[in-house]
mmCIF file of C-alpha atoms and ligand atoms in Angstrom:
data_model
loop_
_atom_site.group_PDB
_atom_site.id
_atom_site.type_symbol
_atom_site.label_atom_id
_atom_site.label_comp_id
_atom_site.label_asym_id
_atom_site.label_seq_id
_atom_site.Cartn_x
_atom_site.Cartn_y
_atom_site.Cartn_z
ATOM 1 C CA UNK A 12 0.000 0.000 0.000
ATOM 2 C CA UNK A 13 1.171 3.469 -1.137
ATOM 3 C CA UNK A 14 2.365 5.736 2.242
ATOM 4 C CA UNK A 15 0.307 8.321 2.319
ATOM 5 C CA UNK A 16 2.354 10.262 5.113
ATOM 6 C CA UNK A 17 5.475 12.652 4.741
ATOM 7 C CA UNK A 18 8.650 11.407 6.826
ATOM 8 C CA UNK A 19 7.192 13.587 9.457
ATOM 9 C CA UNK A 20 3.795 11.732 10.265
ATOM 10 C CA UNK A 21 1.939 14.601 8.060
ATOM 11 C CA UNK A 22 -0.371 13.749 5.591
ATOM 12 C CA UNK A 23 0.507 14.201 2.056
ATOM 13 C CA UNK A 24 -2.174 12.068 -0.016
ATOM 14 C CA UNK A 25 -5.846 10.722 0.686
ATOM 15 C CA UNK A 26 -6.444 8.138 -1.411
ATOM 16 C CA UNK A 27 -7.539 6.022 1.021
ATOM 17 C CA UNK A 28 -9.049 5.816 4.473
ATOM 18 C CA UNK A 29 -7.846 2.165 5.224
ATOM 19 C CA UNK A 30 -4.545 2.963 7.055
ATOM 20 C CA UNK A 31 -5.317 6.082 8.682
ATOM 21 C CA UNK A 32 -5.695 5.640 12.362
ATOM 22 C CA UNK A 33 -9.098 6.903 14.536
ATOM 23 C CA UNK A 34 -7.030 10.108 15.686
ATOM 24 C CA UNK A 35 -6.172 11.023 12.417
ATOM 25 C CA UNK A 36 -9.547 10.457 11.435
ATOM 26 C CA UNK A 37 -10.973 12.639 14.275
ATOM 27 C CA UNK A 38 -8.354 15.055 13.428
ATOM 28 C CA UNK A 39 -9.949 15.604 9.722
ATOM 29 C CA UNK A 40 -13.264 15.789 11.565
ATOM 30 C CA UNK A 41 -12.603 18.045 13.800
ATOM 31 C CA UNK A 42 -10.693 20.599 11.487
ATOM 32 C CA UNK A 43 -13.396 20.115 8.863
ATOM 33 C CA UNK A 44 -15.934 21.365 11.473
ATOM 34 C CA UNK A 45 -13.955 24.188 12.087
ATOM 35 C CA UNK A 46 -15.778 25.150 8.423
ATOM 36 C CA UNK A 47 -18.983 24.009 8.639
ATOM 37 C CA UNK A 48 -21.907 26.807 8.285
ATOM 38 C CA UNK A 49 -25.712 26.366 8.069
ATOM 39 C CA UNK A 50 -27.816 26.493 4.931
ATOM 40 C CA UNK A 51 -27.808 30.322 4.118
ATOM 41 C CA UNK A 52 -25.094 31.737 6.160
ATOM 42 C CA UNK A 53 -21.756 33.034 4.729
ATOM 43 C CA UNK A 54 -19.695 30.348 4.127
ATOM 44 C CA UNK A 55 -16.067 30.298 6.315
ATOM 45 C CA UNK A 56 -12.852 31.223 3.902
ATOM 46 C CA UNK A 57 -9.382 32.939 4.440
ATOM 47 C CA UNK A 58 -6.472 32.595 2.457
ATOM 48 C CA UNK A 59 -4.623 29.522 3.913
ATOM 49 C CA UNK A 60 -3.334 28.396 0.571
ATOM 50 C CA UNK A 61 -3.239 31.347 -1.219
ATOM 51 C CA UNK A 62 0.012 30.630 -3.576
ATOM 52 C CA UNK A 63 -1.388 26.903 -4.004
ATOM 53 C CA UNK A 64 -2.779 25.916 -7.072
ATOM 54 C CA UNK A 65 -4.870 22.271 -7.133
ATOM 55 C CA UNK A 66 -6.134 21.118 -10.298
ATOM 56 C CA UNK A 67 -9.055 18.747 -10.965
ATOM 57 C CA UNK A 68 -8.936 15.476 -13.303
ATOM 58 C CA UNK A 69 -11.908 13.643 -13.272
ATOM 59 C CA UNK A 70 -11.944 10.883 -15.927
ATOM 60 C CA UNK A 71 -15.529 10.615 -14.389
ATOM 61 C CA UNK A 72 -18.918 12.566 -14.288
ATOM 62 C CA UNK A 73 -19.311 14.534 -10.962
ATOM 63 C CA UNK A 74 -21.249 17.222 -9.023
ATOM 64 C CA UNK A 75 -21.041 16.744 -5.870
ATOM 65 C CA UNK A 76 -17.103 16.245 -5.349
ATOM 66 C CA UNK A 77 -15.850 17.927 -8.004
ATOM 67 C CA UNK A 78 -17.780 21.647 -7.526
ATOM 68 C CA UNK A 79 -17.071 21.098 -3.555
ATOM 69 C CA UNK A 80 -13.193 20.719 -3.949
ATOM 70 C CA UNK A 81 -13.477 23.690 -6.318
ATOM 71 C CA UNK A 82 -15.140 25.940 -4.219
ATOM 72 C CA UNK A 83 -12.828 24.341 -1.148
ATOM 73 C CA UNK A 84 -9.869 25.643 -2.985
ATOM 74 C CA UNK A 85 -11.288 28.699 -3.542
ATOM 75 C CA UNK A 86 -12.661 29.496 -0.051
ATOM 76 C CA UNK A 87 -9.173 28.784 1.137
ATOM 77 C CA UNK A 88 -7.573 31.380 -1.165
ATOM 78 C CA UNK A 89 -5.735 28.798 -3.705
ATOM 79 C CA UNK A 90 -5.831 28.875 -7.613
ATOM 80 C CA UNK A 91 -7.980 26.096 -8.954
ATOM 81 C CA UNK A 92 -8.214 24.587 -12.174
ATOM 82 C CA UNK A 93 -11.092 22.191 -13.714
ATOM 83 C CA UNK A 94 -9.427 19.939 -16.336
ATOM 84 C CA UNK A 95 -11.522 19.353 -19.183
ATOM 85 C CA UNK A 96 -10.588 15.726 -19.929
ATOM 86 C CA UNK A 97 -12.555 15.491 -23.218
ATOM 87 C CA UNK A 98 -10.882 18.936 -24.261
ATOM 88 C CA UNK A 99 -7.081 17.449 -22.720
ATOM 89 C CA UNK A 100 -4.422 16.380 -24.750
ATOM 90 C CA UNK A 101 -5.263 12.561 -23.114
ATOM 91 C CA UNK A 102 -8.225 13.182 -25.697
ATOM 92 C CA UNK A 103 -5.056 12.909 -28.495
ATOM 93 C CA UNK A 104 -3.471 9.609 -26.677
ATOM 94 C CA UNK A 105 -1.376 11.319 -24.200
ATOM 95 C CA UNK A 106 -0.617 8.976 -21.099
ATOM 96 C CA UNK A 107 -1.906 9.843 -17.266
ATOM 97 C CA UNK A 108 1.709 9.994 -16.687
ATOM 98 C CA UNK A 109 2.548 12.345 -19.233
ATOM 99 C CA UNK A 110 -0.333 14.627 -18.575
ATOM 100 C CA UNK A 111 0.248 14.476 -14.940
ATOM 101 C CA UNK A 112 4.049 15.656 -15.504
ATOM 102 C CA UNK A 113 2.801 18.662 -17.790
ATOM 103 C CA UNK A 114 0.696 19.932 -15.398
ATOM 104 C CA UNK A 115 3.613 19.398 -12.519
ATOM 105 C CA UNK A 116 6.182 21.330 -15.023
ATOM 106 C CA UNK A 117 3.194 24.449 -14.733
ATOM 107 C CA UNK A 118 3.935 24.275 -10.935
ATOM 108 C CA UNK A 119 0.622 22.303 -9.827
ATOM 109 C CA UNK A 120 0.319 21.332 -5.765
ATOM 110 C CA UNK A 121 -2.423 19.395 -5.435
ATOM 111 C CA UNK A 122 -3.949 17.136 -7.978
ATOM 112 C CA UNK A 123 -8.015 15.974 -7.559
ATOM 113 C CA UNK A 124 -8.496 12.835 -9.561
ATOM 114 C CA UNK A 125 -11.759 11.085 -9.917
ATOM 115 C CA UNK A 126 -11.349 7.738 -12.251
ATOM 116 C CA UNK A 127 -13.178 4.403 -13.007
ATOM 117 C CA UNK A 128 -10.086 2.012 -13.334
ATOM 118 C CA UNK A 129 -9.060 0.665 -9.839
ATOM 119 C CA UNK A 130 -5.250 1.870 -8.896
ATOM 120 C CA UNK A 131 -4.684 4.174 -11.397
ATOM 121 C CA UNK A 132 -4.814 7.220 -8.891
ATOM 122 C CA UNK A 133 -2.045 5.480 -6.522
ATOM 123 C CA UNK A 134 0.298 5.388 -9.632
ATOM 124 C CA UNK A 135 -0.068 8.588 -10.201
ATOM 125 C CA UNK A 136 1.000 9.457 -6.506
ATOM 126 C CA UNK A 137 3.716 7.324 -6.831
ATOM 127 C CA UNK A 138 5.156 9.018 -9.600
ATOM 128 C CA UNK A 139 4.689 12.629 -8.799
ATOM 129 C CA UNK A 140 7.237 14.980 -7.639
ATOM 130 C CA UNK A 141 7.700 15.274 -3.556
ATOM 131 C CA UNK A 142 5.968 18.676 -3.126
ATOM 132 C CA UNK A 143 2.506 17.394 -4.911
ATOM 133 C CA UNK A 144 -0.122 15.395 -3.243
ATOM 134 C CA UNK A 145 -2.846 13.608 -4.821
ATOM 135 C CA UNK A 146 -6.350 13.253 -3.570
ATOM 136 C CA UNK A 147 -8.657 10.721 -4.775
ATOM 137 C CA UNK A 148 -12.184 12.144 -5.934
ATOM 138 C CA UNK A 149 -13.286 8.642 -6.426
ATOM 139 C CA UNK A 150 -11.629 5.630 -7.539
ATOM 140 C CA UNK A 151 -13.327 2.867 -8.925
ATOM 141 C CA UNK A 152 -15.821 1.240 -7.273
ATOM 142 C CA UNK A 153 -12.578 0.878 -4.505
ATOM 143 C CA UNK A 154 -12.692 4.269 -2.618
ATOM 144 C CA UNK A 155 -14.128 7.534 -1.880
ATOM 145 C CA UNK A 156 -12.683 9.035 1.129
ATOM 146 C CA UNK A 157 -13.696 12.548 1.356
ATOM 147 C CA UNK A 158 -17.366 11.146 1.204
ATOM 148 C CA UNK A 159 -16.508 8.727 4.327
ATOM 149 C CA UNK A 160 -15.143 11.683 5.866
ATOM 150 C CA UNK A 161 -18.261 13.411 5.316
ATOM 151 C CA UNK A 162 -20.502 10.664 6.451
ATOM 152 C CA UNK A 163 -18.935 10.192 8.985
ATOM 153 C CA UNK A 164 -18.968 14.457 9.851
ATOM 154 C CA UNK A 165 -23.011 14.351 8.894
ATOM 155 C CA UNK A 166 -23.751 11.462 11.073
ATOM 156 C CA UNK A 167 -21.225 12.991 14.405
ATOM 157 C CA UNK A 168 -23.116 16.363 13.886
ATOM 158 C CA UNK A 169 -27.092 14.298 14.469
ATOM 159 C CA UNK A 170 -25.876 11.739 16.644
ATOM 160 C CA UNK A 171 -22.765 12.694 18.608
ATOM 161 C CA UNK A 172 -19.114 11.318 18.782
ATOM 162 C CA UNK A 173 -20.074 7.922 20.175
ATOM 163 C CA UNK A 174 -20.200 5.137 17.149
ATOM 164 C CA UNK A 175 -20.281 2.713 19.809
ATOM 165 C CA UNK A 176 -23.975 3.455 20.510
ATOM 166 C CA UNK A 177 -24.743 3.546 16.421
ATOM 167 C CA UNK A 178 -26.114 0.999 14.513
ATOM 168 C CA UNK A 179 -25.838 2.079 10.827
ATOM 169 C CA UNK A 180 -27.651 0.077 7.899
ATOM 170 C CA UNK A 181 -26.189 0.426 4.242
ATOM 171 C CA UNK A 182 -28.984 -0.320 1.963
ATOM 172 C CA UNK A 183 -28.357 -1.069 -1.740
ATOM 173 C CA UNK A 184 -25.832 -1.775 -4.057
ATOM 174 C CA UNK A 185 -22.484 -2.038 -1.962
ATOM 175 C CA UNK A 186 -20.665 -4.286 -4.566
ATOM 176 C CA UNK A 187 -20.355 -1.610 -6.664
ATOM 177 C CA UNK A 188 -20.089 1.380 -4.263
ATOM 178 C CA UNK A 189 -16.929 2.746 -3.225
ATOM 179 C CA UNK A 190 -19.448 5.282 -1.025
ATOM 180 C CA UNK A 191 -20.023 1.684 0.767
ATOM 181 C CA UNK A 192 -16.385 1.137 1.140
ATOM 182 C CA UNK A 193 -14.727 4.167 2.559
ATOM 183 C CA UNK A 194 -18.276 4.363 5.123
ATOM 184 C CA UNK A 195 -16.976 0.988 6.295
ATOM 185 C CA UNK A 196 -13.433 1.836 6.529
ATOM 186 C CA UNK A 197 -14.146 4.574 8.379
ATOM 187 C CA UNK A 198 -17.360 3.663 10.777
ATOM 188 C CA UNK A 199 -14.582 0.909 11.597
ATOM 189 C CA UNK A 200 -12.431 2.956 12.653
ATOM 190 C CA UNK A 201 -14.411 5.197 14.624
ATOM 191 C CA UNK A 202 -15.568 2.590 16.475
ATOM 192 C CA UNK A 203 -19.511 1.896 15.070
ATOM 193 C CA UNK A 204 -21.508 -0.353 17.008
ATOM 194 C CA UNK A 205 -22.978 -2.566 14.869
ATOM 195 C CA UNK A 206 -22.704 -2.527 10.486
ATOM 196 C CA UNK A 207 -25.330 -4.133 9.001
ATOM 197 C CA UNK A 208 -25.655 -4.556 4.863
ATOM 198 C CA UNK A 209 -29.016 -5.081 2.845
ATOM 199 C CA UNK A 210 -29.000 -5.882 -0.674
ATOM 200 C CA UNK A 211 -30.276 -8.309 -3.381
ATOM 201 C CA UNK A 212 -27.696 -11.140 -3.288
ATOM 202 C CA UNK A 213 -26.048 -9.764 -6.626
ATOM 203 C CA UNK A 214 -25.347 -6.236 -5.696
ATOM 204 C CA UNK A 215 -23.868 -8.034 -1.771
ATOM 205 C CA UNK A 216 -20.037 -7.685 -2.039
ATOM 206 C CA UNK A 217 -18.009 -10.969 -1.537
ATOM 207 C CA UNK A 218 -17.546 -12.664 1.782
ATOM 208 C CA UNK A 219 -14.162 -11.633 2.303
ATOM 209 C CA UNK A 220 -14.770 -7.820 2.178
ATOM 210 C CA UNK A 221 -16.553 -5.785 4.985
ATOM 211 C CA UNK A 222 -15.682 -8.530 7.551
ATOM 212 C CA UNK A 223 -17.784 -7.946 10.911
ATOM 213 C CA UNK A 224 -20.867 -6.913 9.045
ATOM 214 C CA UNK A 225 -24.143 -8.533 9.333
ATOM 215 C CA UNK A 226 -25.789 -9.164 5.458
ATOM 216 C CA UNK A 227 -29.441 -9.218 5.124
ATOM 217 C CA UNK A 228 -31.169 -9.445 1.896
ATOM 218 C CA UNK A 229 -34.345 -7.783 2.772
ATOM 219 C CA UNK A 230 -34.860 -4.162 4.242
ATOM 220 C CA UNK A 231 -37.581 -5.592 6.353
ATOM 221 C CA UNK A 232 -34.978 -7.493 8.733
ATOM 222 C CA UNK A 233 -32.116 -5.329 8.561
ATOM 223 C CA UNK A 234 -33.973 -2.081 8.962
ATOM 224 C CA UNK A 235 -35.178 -2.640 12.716
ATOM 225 C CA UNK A 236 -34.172 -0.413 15.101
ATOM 226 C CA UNK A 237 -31.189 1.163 13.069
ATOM 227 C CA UNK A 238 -30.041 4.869 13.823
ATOM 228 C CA UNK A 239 -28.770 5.397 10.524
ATOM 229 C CA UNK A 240 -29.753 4.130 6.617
ATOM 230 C CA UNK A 241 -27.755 5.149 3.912
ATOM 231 C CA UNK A 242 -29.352 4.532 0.950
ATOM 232 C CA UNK A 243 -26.580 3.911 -1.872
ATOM 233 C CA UNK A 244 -27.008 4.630 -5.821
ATOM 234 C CA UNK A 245 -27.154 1.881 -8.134
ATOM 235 C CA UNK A 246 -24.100 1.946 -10.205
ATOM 236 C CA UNK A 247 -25.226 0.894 -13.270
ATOM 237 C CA UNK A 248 -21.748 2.290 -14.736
ATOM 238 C CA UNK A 249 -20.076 -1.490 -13.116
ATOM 239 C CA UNK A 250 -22.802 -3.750 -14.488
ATOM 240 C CA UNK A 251 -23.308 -5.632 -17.011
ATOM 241 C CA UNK A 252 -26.304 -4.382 -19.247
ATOM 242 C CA UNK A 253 -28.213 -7.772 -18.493
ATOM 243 C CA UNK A 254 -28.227 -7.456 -14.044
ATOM 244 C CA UNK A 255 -29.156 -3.540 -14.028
ATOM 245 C CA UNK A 256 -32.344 -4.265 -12.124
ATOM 246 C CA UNK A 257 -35.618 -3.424 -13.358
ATOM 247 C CA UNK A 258 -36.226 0.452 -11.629
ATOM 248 C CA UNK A 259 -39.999 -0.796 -10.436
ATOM 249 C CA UNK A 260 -38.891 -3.638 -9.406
ATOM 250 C CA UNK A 261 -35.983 -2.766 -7.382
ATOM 251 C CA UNK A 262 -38.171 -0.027 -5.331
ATOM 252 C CA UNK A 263 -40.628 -2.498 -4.372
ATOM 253 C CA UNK A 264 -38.177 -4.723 -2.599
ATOM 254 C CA UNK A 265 -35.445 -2.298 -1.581
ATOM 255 C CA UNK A 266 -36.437 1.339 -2.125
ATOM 256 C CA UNK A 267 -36.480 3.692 0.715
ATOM 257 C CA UNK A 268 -40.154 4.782 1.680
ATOM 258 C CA UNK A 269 -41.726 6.301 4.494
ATOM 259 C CA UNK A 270 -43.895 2.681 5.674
ATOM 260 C CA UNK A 271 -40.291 1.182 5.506
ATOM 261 C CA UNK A 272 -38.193 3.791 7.475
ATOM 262 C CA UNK A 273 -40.577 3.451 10.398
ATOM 263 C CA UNK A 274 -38.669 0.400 10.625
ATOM 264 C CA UNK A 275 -35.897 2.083 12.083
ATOM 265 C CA UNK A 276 -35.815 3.452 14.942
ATOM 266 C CA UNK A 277 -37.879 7.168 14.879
ATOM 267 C CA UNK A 278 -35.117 9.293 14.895
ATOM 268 C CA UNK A 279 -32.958 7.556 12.307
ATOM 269 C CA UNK A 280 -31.253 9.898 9.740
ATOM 270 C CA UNK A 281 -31.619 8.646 6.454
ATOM 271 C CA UNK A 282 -28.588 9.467 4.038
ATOM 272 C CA UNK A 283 -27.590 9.132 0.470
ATOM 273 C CA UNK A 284 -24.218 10.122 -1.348
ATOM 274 C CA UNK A 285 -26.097 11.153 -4.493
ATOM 275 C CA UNK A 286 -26.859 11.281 -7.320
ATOM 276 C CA UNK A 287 -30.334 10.067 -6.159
ATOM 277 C CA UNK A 288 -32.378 8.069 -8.638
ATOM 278 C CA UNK A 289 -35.748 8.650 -7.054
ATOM 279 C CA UNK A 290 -37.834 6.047 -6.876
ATOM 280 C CA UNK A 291 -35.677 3.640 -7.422
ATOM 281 C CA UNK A 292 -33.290 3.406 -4.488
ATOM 282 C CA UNK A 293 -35.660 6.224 -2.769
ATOM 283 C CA UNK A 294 -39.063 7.901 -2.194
ATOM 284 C CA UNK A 295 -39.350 11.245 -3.101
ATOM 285 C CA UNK A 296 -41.500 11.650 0.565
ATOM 286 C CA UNK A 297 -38.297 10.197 2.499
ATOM 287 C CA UNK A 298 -35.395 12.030 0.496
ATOM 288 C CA UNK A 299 -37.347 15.458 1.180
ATOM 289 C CA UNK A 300 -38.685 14.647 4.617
ATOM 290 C CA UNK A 301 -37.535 15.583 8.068
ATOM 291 C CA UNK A 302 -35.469 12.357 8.380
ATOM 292 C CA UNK A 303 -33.175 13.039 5.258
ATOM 293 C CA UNK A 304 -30.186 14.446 5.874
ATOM 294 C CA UNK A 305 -28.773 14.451 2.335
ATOM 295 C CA UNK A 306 -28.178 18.107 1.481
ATOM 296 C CA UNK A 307 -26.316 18.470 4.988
ATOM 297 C CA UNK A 308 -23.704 15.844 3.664
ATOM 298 C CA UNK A 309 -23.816 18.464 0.362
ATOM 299 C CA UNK A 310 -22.717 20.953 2.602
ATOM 300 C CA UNK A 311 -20.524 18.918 5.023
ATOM 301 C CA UNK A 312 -18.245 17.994 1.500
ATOM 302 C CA UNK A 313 -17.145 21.441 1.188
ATOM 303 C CA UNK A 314 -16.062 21.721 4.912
ATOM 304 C CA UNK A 315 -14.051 18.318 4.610
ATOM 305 C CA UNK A 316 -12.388 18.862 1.586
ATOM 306 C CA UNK A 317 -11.299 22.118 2.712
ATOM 307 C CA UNK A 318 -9.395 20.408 5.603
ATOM 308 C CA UNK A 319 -8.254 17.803 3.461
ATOM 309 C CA UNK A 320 -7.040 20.785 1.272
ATOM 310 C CA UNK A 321 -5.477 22.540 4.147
ATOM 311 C CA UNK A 322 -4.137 19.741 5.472
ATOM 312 C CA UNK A 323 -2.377 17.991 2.901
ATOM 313 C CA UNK A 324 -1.079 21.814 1.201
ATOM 314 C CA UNK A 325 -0.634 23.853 4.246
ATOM 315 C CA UNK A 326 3.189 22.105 4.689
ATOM 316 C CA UNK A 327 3.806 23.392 0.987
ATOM 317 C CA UNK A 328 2.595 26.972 1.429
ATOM 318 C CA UNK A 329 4.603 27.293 4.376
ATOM 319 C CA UNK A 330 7.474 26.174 2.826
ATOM 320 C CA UNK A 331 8.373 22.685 4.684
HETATM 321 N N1 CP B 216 -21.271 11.565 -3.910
HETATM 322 C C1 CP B 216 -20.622 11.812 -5.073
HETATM 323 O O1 CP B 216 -19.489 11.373 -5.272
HETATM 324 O O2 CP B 216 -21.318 12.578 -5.957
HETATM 325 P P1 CP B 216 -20.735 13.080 -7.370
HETATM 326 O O3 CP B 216 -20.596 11.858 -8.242
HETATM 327 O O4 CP B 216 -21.759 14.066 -7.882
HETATM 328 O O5 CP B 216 -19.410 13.710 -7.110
#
């Protein structure tokens, strides 16, 4: 596994939650708080990396991730660039490497890289030159650690600091989901009381990963008396034309709706990463309702990533 530290314990990449350890995890939760603000009010910035430039590759589509480490860099004073893959010179045949070492020659810091083939965004970070870090945006259906971050940020802010307590449900299709991965890696780490997985037995990831989980296959048994369901897209992108489940079909056995949350317990937070396919994975009535939680994990991705940001470019800007 790639070190993701600097010889002094700091960290220099996130591409993964797996090896970071629950007080470097509450470290990242803690500073991304520091920039959390409610719906409406002026959002927190200085100019912590002014002088730092981070550029975006995502080999992907994206909303979510890609506008809120945009405006992250922004709020936090650095220059930020959104590379336009389709419009890149990779368009013409040029190598990740070799686009990667162009945009290091024009004095990038941080690179954001979103892409669909498992390991590619560790090469890169092997490869690049000391001062630059790399930050995965999404890799695969492997990782997505900024969104376990803000999961994790979402669910401390409704139900406190103690995962011990917590019994969290992840509803859908985790085979495919690195959303499902990173949660687990870092629920895990912080300590979560009990993980519990519901899916159809073809979207279930093999028995080897998410070891300590219970698996159910219908929402009607693993739904009781959980504080937390997060509802996870199905990512049609990883199947196979034939096993993308009929929409209809798929919402009457798994989909998210208001009968079915009552299930869990009655203040449960219900939580998706998005994009949502409405009813499909979920009810219109529960993603809008007084349960969902969904656009304050929106907002908590801006605070994370700008203490991901921060901390990963902060040693650069001050010269170490
Ligand atoms: N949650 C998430 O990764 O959303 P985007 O694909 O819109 O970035």
């Amino acid at each position: 596994m790639l070190e993701q530290r600097r010889s002094d314990g700091s960290l220099r990449h996130l591409i993964t939650l797996a090896d970071l350890s629950r007080a470097e995890i509450q470290s990242l939760l803690d500073h991304s708080a520091r920039y959390v603000s409610d719906a409406g009010a002026r959002p927190p910035s200085n100019r912590s990396l002014n002088g730092i430039t981070i550029a975006n590759m995502f080999t992907e589509p994206s909303t979510r991730t890609r506008v809120s480490f945009e405006l992250a860099g922004r709020r936090l004073g650095a220059d930020v660039l959104n590379i336009e893959v389709q419009l890149s010179s990779r368009a013409k045949g040029e190598s990740m490497l070799d686009t990667i070492r162009t945009l290091e020659a024009m004095h990038i810091d941080v690179l954001v890289i979103r892409d669909s083939e498992p390991g590619v965004i560790e090469e890169v970070a092997r490869d690049v030159a000391p001062h630059v870090s790399v930050l995965s945006g999404g890799e695969a259906h492997v990782s997505h650690p900024t969104q376990g971050l803000l999961d994790a940020l979402t669910i401390t802010q409704r139900k406190g600091a103690d995962f011990s307590r917590l019994t969290v449900a992840l509803v859908g299709d985790i085979r495919h989901s690195r959303v499902a991965r990173s949660a687990y890696e870092v629920l895990t780490a912080l300590g979560v009381g009990q993980l519990r997985l519901i899916g159809p037995a073809e979207m279930m990831p093999p028995p080897e990963e998410f070891p300590g989980c219970r698996r159910f296959h219908a929402p009607e048994d693993g739904l009781a008396q959980a504080d937390v369901v997060m509802m996870l897209r199905i990512q049609k992108e990883r199947m196979l034309e034939a096993s993308i489940p009929d929409g209809a079909e798929y919402f009457a056995r798994f989909g998210l709706t208001a009968p079915r949350l009552k299930l869990a317990k009655a203040d449960a937070i219900v939580m998706h990463p998005g994009p949502m396919n409405r009813g499909i994975e979920i009810s219109s009535e529960v993603a809008d309702g007084p349960q969902s939680v969904i656009r304050a994990q929106v907002r908590n991705g801006v605070a994370v990533r700008m203490a991901v940001l921060e901390t990963v470019a902060r040693p650069r800007r001050l010269g170490v």
